[in-house]
Coordinates of C-alpha atoms and ligand atoms in Angstrom, one line a residue:
M1 CA 36.4 -7.0 22.0
D2 CA 36.1 -3.5 20.4
H3 CA 39.1 -1.7 19.8
P4 CA 37.7 2.1 20.5
L5 CA 41.1 4.1 20.0
I6 CA 41.1 3.0 16.0
N7 CA 41.1 6.1 13.8
P8 CA 42.0 5.5 10.6
K9 CA 42.4 8.3 7.5
P10 CA 39.1 8.2 5.8
M11 CA 38.3 5.8 3.0
T12 CA 39.9 7.1 -0.2
D13 CA 37.7 7.0 -3.3
K14 CA 39.7 4.0 -5.0
M15 CA 38.9 2.1 -1.9
F16 CA 35.3 3.6 -1.8
L17 CA 34.7 2.0 -5.4
R18 CA 36.2 -1.4 -4.7
F19 CA 33.6 -1.8 -1.4
S20 CA 30.6 -0.3 -3.6
R21 CA 31.0 -2.5 -6.9
F22 CA 31.5 -5.4 -4.3
I23 CA 28.0 -4.3 -2.8
Q24 CA 26.7 -3.5 -5.7
D25 CA 27.7 -6.6 -8.2
E26 CA 27.0 -9.5 -5.2
L27 CA 24.2 -8.0 -3.1
G28 CA 22.3 -6.2 -5.5
I29 CA 22.4 -3.1 -3.1
K30 CA 22.9 0.6 -4.6
M31 CA 26.0 2.7 -3.2
P32 CA 26.2 5.5 -5.3
E33 CA 28.9 8.3 -4.1
V34 CA 26.6 10.1 -1.4
K35 CA 26.8 7.0 0.3
K36 CA 30.3 7.3 1.4
L37 CA 30.4 8.5 4.7
M38 CA 27.5 6.1 6.1
L39 CA 29.6 3.0 4.4
Q40 CA 32.6 4.0 5.7
S41 CA 31.1 4.6 9.1
R42 CA 29.2 0.8 9.2
I43 CA 32.7 -0.7 7.7
L44 CA 34.8 1.2 10.6
K45 CA 32.5 -1.2 13.3
R46 CA 34.7 -4.0 11.6
L47 CA 37.9 -2.2 11.5
R48 CA 37.3 -1.5 15.4
K49 CA 36.3 -5.0 16.1
L50 CA 39.5 -6.4 14.5
G51 CA 41.7 -3.7 15.5
I52 CA 42.8 -3.1 12.2
N53 CA 44.2 0.7 11.6
S54 CA 43.1 1.7 7.5
F55 CA 40.4 0.7 5.0
E56 CA 43.0 -0.7 2.7
E57 CA 44.8 -3.1 5.3
Y58 CA 40.8 -4.3 5.8
H59 CA 39.8 -4.6 2.5
D60 CA 42.5 -6.8 1.7
Y61 CA 41.8 -8.9 4.4
V62 CA 38.4 -9.4 3.5
F63 CA 38.9 -10.5 0.2
S64 CA 41.4 -12.8 1.2
P65 CA 41.1 -16.3 1.2
Q66 CA 40.8 -16.4 5.1
G67 CA 39.0 -13.3 4.9
L68 CA 36.0 -14.7 2.6
K69 CA 35.5 -17.1 4.6
D70 CA 35.9 -15.7 8.2
E71 CA 35.3 -11.7 7.4
L72 CA 33.2 -11.3 4.3
G73 CA 29.6 -12.5 6.2
L74 CA 30.5 -10.3 9.2
M75 CA 31.2 -7.3 6.7
I76 CA 27.7 -7.7 4.8
D77 CA 25.9 -7.6 8.2
V78 CA 27.3 -4.5 8.8
V79 CA 26.6 -2.8 5.5
T80 CA 22.8 -4.1 5.4
T81 CA 20.1 -1.8 6.5
K82 CA 18.0 -4.1 8.6
K83 CA 15.1 -1.7 10.0
T84 CA 12.0 -4.1 10.5
D85 CA 8.9 -3.9 12.6
F86 CA 6.0 -6.3 13.7
F87 CA 2.9 -5.8 11.8
R88 CA 5.0 -3.4 9.2
E89 CA 2.3 -1.8 7.2
P90 CA -0.2 -3.5 8.5
K91 CA -2.9 -3.0 5.7
H92 CA -1.1 -6.3 4.3
F93 CA -2.0 -8.7 6.5
N94 CA -5.7 -7.4 6.4
Y95 CA -5.5 -8.2 2.9
L96 CA -3.6 -11.3 3.7
V97 CA -6.3 -12.8 5.7
E98 CA -9.6 -11.3 4.0
T99 CA -9.0 -11.4 0.4
A100 CA -6.0 -13.4 -0.4
L101 CA -6.1 -16.6 1.2
P102 CA -9.8 -17.0 0.4
R103 CA -9.0 -16.5 -3.2
I104 CA -6.1 -19.2 -3.6
L105 CA -8.0 -21.5 -1.6
G106 CA -10.6 -21.2 -3.6
F107 CA -8.5 -22.3 -6.6
R108 CA -7.9 -25.5 -4.8
T109 CA -9.7 -28.6 -6.1
N110 CA -7.9 -30.5 -3.9
P111 CA -10.6 -31.5 -0.4
Y112 CA -7.6 -32.4 1.3
K113 CA -5.3 -30.3 4.1
V114 CA -3.1 -28.7 1.5
Q115 CA 0.1 -26.5 3.2
M116 CA 0.4 -23.1 1.7
V117 CA 4.0 -21.9 1.6
V118 CA 4.8 -18.3 2.8
W119 CA 8.5 -16.7 1.9
S120 CA 9.6 -13.7 3.6
A121 CA 12.2 -12.8 1.0
G122 CA 14.6 -10.1 3.2
C123 CA 13.2 -11.1 6.6
S124 CA 15.6 -9.0 8.2
T125 CA 15.4 -10.2 12.2
G126 CA 12.3 -11.9 11.8
E127 CA 9.3 -9.9 13.0
E128 CA 8.0 -10.0 9.4
P129 CA 7.6 -13.8 9.1
Y130 CA 6.7 -13.8 13.0
T131 CA 3.8 -11.3 11.8
L132 CA 3.1 -13.8 9.4
A133 CA 2.9 -17.2 10.8
M134 CA 0.5 -14.9 13.8
V135 CA -1.7 -13.9 11.6
L136 CA -1.7 -17.4 9.6
S137 CA -2.0 -19.3 13.1
E138 CA -5.1 -17.4 13.4
F139 CA -6.9 -18.0 10.5
A140 CA -6.2 -21.7 10.8
R141 CA -7.7 -21.4 14.3
T142 CA -11.2 -21.2 11.9
Q143 CA -9.5 -23.0 8.6
K144 CA -9.7 -26.7 9.7
K145 CA -8.4 -27.5 6.0
F146 CA -5.7 -24.9 6.1
D147 CA -2.2 -25.4 7.2
F148 CA 0.7 -23.5 6.3
K149 CA 4.7 -23.1 6.5
V150 CA 6.6 -19.7 6.3
I151 CA 9.8 -19.5 5.1
G152 CA 12.4 -16.2 6.2
T153 CA 15.8 -16.0 4.1
D154 CA 18.0 -12.9 4.1
I155 CA 21.7 -12.4 3.5
S156 CA 22.7 -11.3 7.1
G157 CA 23.5 -14.5 9.3
D158 CA 23.3 -11.8 12.0
A159 CA 20.1 -11.1 11.4
L160 CA 18.8 -14.9 11.0
R161 CA 20.5 -15.4 14.0
K162 CA 18.9 -13.1 15.9
A163 CA 15.1 -14.0 14.0
R164 CA 15.9 -17.9 15.0
M165 CA 16.3 -16.5 18.5
G166 CA 13.0 -14.8 18.6
I167 CA 13.8 -12.6 21.7
Y168 CA 12.8 -9.1 21.2
D169 CA 12.8 -6.1 23.5
S170 CA 8.8 -5.5 24.6
E171 CA 9.2 -2.3 23.3
K172 CA 9.6 -3.9 19.6
A173 CA 6.2 -6.1 20.5
E174 CA 4.0 -3.0 20.9
P175 CA 2.3 -2.9 17.8
I176 CA 1.4 -6.7 17.8
P177 CA -2.3 -6.7 19.3
Q178 CA -3.1 -7.6 22.5
V179 CA -5.0 -11.2 21.4
Y180 CA -1.6 -12.4 19.7
K181 CA 1.0 -11.3 22.4
K182 CA -0.8 -13.6 24.6
R183 CA -1.1 -16.3 22.1
Y184 CA 2.4 -15.9 20.6
L185 CA 4.8 -14.1 23.0
L186 CA 6.4 -15.3 26.1
K187 CA 7.6 -12.5 29.0
S188 CA 10.7 -13.0 30.4
K189 CA 10.9 -14.4 34.1
D190 CA 13.5 -11.7 34.7
K191 CA 11.7 -8.7 34.9
S192 CA 14.9 -6.4 35.1
R193 CA 15.1 -7.7 31.6
R194 CA 12.0 -5.9 29.5
L195 CA 12.3 -8.8 26.5
V196 CA 9.9 -11.1 25.2
R197 CA 10.2 -14.5 23.1
V198 CA 8.0 -16.0 20.4
T199 CA 6.6 -19.4 21.7
P200 CA 8.3 -22.3 20.6
Q201 CA 5.4 -23.3 18.6
L202 CA 5.7 -20.3 16.8
R203 CA 9.1 -20.4 16.4
Y204 CA 8.5 -24.2 14.8
V205 CA 6.2 -23.0 11.9
V206 CA 8.9 -20.5 10.6
D207 CA 12.0 -21.8 9.1
F208 CA 15.0 -19.3 8.4
R209 CA 17.6 -19.9 5.9
I210 CA 20.5 -17.3 4.5
H211 CA 19.5 -16.7 0.5
N212 CA 21.3 -13.7 -1.3
L213 CA 18.2 -12.8 -3.8
M214 CA 20.9 -12.1 -6.3
E215 CA 21.3 -15.9 -7.0
K216 CA 19.2 -17.6 -9.2
R217 CA 19.4 -20.8 -7.6
F218 CA 17.5 -21.4 -4.4
N219 CA 17.9 -24.4 -2.5
I220 CA 14.4 -25.0 -1.0
R221 CA 12.6 -27.1 -3.5
I222 CA 9.0 -25.8 -2.5
S223 CA 7.4 -23.0 -4.4
P224 CA 5.7 -20.5 -2.8
D225 CA 2.3 -19.8 -2.9
I226 CA 2.7 -15.8 -1.3
I227 CA 6.0 -14.1 -1.1
F228 CA 6.6 -11.2 1.1
F229 CA 9.3 -9.1 -0.6
R230 CA 9.1 -5.9 1.2
N231 CA 11.4 -2.9 1.6
V232 CA 14.3 -4.9 0.1
M233 CA 14.1 -3.7 -3.7
I234 CA 14.1 -0.2 -2.3
Y235 CA 18.1 -0.6 -1.9
F236 CA 18.2 -1.9 -5.6
S237 CA 19.1 -0.5 -9.0
R238 CA 15.8 -0.9 -11.6
E239 CA 17.6 -3.3 -13.6
T240 CA 18.6 -5.5 -10.1
Q241 CA 14.5 -5.1 -9.1
E242 CA 13.3 -6.1 -12.3
Q243 CA 15.9 -9.4 -12.3
V244 CA 15.2 -10.2 -8.7
L245 CA 11.4 -10.1 -9.4
C246 CA 11.5 -12.1 -12.4
N247 CA 13.6 -14.6 -10.6
L248 CA 11.2 -14.4 -7.5
C249 CA 8.2 -15.2 -10.2
R250 CA 9.7 -18.2 -11.5
R251 CA 9.8 -19.6 -7.9
L252 CA 6.1 -18.3 -7.4
K253 CA 2.9 -20.7 -8.1
P254 CA 0.7 -20.3 -10.6
N255 CA -1.6 -17.4 -9.4
G256 CA 0.9 -17.1 -6.1
L257 CA 1.1 -13.4 -5.0
I258 CA 3.7 -10.8 -4.5
F259 CA 3.6 -8.3 -1.6
T260 CA 6.1 -5.2 -2.2
G261 CA 6.6 -2.4 0.2
H262 CA 4.5 0.6 0.1
S263 CA 7.2 2.8 -1.4
E264 CA 8.2 0.7 -4.0
T265 CA 6.8 1.1 -7.2
L266 CA 6.6 -1.9 -10.2
T267 CA 5.9 1.0 -12.8
G268 CA 8.1 0.4 -15.9
L269 CA 9.5 -2.8 -14.9
A270 CA 9.2 -6.0 -17.1
V271 CA 8.2 -8.2 -14.9
P272 CA 5.1 -11.3 -15.2
L273 CA 2.9 -9.5 -12.4
V274 CA -0.1 -7.7 -12.6
S275 CA -1.5 -5.5 -9.8
L276 CA -4.6 -6.8 -7.5
A277 CA -4.3 -3.8 -4.9
P278 CA -1.9 -1.4 -4.0
T279 CA 2.0 -3.2 -3.8
V280 CA 0.3 -6.5 -4.2
Y281 CA 0.8 -8.5 -7.1
R282 CA -0.5 -11.6 -9.0
K283 CA 1.8 -13.7 -11.3
K284 CA 0.4 -13.7 -14.9
Ligands
LIG301 C1 15.2 -3.1 5.5 S1 14.9 -4.8 5.8 C2 13.5 -5.3 5.5 C3 12.8 -6.3 6.6 C4 11.7 -6.9 6.3 N1 10.9 -7.2 5.0 C5 10.5 -5.4 6.4 O1 9.6 -4.9 5.6 O2 10.0 -5.0 7.7 C6 15.9 -5.7 4.1 C7 16.7 -6.5 4.7 O3 17.0 -7.0 3.4 C8 18.1 -7.7 3.2 N2 19.0 -8.2 2.0 C9 19.4 -6.9 1.4 N3 20.0 -7.4 0.1 C10 19.8 -8.8 0.4 C11 20.2 -9.7 -0.5 N4 20.5 -9.7 -2.0 N5 19.5 -11.0 -0.4 C12 18.9 -11.4 0.5 N6 18.4 -10.4 1.5 C13 18.9 -9.1 1.3 C14 19.0 -7.2 4.5 O4 20.0 -7.8 5.0 C15 17.8 -6.5 5.3 O5 17.5 -7.5 6.6

């Protein structure tokens, strides 16, 4: 239940500093002074949900032992930016199938079927990992020795819940090529609800896990061949970008690839990556 009448006094500078420091230190997300109004309006959603009428009281609650257990994840859900799309920055998916996969498979000496692991790091509500799963499934139809698994991770539990459900408004599915829509999406039986759902076969090949990219440890043993790390580090400071990229590189298989967002540049970062194509990098 919402409490729409909750109308607290504006967030003080001191409170902003406390919230922003936590977000920067723990999530890596830059939170300069200019973002104060945005942060305030996002956190206000939680105050209205809980019926709390001051940012101070909310702050004390969220960082109390009970709040750390019950509320912190929900605060993280509202402070993260989760904009994403199916087939976002589509050139990457062409590059993946036409150049990257044949190249990586060429390195393989093992004649038997080997499972390739692709990690969507900062996967939001699942559109990116499901796009990968569609494209890789199509590739697998023609390459009998090819098998794959997609892992999607994010810091937001709410985003991951939506991702696991795999249910989207049909407008969201518009960028998906028609042939893929037929093969990988189911339409809602209830025609008044314009919804689609990813098929169980596609959901089966994508594994979603909660993971904070600021943490060095990753509770998934397998090393990825490819990491899609797109439109996440744009929110990080240069120092955090370097730290997180180095950590991802440690996880990546030798010769593995990292794809970044089109507006994200690695210029000037001390990371063990060489450029292969715009926003596509190979581990040194
Ligand atoms: C803008 S979305 C990008 C989604 C997708 N990669 C794409 O390009 O469409 C950024 C995602 O990164 C996640 N994120 C931000 N900081 C994170 C962190 N420290 N660890 C894990 N995920 C994080 C957010 O929750 C959000 O879902």
